[in-house]
Amino acid sequence: MDELEELLARLTAAQRQLITSSAKTKTFPDNNTLQKIATLALNISSVETMIVETQARAQVARLAKAND
């Protein structure tokens, strides 16, 4: 799961950098930048979901093992 958390950190950092750069220009971001930010948001959400699902599966496995 460390790989997923590392990916999440990279995606979040990339999105934050784009948003920060856009804020500094004081103009409305171009469509390409907005698309990149939106795509990163979708990917971040997907990775977060995978992390939660992985944690839930691991917890179920631990409970099943404890009940054996």
Short mmCIF file of C-alpha atoms in Angstrom, two decimals:
data_model
loop_
_atom_site.label_atom_id
_atom_site.label_comp_id
_atom_site.label_asym_id
_atom_site.label_seq_id
_atom_site.Cartn_x
_atom_site.Cartn_y
_atom_site.Cartn_z
CA MET A 1 0.00 0.00 0.00
CA ASP A 2 2.98 2.30 0.37
CA GLU A 3 3.05 2.51 -3.43
CA LEU A 4 -0.53 3.81 -3.48
CA GLU A 5 0.22 6.36 -0.78
CA GLU A 6 3.31 7.52 -2.69
CA LEU A 7 1.24 7.86 -5.86
CA LEU A 8 -1.40 9.81 -3.95
CA ALA A 9 1.28 12.17 -2.62
CA ARG A 10 2.68 12.75 -6.13
CA LEU A 11 -0.76 13.39 -7.64
CA THR A 12 -1.72 15.74 -4.82
CA ALA A 13 1.56 17.64 -5.13
CA ALA A 14 1.10 18.02 -8.89
CA GLN A 15 -2.44 19.30 -8.45
CA ARG A 16 -1.39 21.69 -5.68
CA GLN A 17 1.42 23.04 -7.87
CA LEU A 18 -0.96 23.71 -10.77
CA ILE A 19 -3.49 25.42 -8.51
CA THR A 20 -0.80 27.52 -6.81
CA SER A 21 0.67 28.55 -10.16
CA SER A 22 -2.78 29.49 -11.42
CA ALA A 23 -3.46 31.56 -8.32
CA LYS A 24 -0.20 33.48 -8.71
CA THR A 25 -1.01 34.56 -12.28
CA LYS A 26 -4.15 36.37 -11.08
CA THR A 27 -5.87 35.50 -14.35
CA PHE A 28 -8.38 32.77 -15.04
CA PRO A 29 -6.58 29.49 -15.81
CA ASP A 30 -6.64 28.30 -19.40
CA ASN A 31 -8.73 25.29 -20.36
CA ASN A 32 -5.70 22.98 -20.51
CA THR A 33 -4.75 23.82 -16.92
CA LEU A 34 -8.33 23.40 -15.73
CA GLN A 35 -8.50 20.03 -17.48
CA LYS A 36 -5.26 18.89 -15.84
CA ILE A 37 -6.52 19.96 -12.40
CA ALA A 38 -9.82 18.12 -12.95
CA THR A 39 -8.08 14.99 -14.23
CA LEU A 40 -5.76 14.99 -11.24
CA ALA A 41 -8.78 15.35 -8.93
CA LEU A 42 -10.39 12.27 -10.50
CA ASN A 43 -7.16 10.30 -10.20
CA ILE A 44 -6.68 11.40 -6.60
CA SER A 45 -10.20 10.24 -5.79
CA SER A 46 -9.59 6.88 -7.45
CA VAL A 47 -6.35 6.29 -5.57
CA GLU A 48 -7.98 7.30 -2.27
CA THR A 49 -10.75 4.77 -2.95
CA MET A 50 -8.20 2.06 -3.67
CA ILE A 51 -6.38 2.82 -0.42
CA VAL A 52 -9.61 2.56 1.59
CA GLU A 53 -10.58 -0.68 -0.17
CA THR A 54 -7.12 -2.15 0.43
CA GLN A 55 -7.28 -1.23 4.11
CA ALA A 56 -10.76 -2.75 4.42
CA ARG A 57 -9.64 -6.00 2.77
CA ALA A 58 -6.63 -6.21 5.05
CA GLN A 59 -8.84 -5.68 8.09
CA VAL A 60 -11.26 -8.40 6.97
CA ALA A 61 -8.33 -10.75 6.41
CA ARG A 62 -6.97 -10.01 9.90
CA LEU A 63 -10.38 -10.64 11.47
CA ALA A 64 -10.80 -13.88 9.55
CA LYS A 65 -7.35 -15.03 10.62
CA ALA A 66 -8.07 -14.11 14.25
CA ASN A 67 -11.27 -16.19 14.15
CA ASP A 68 -9.49 -19.30 12.85
#
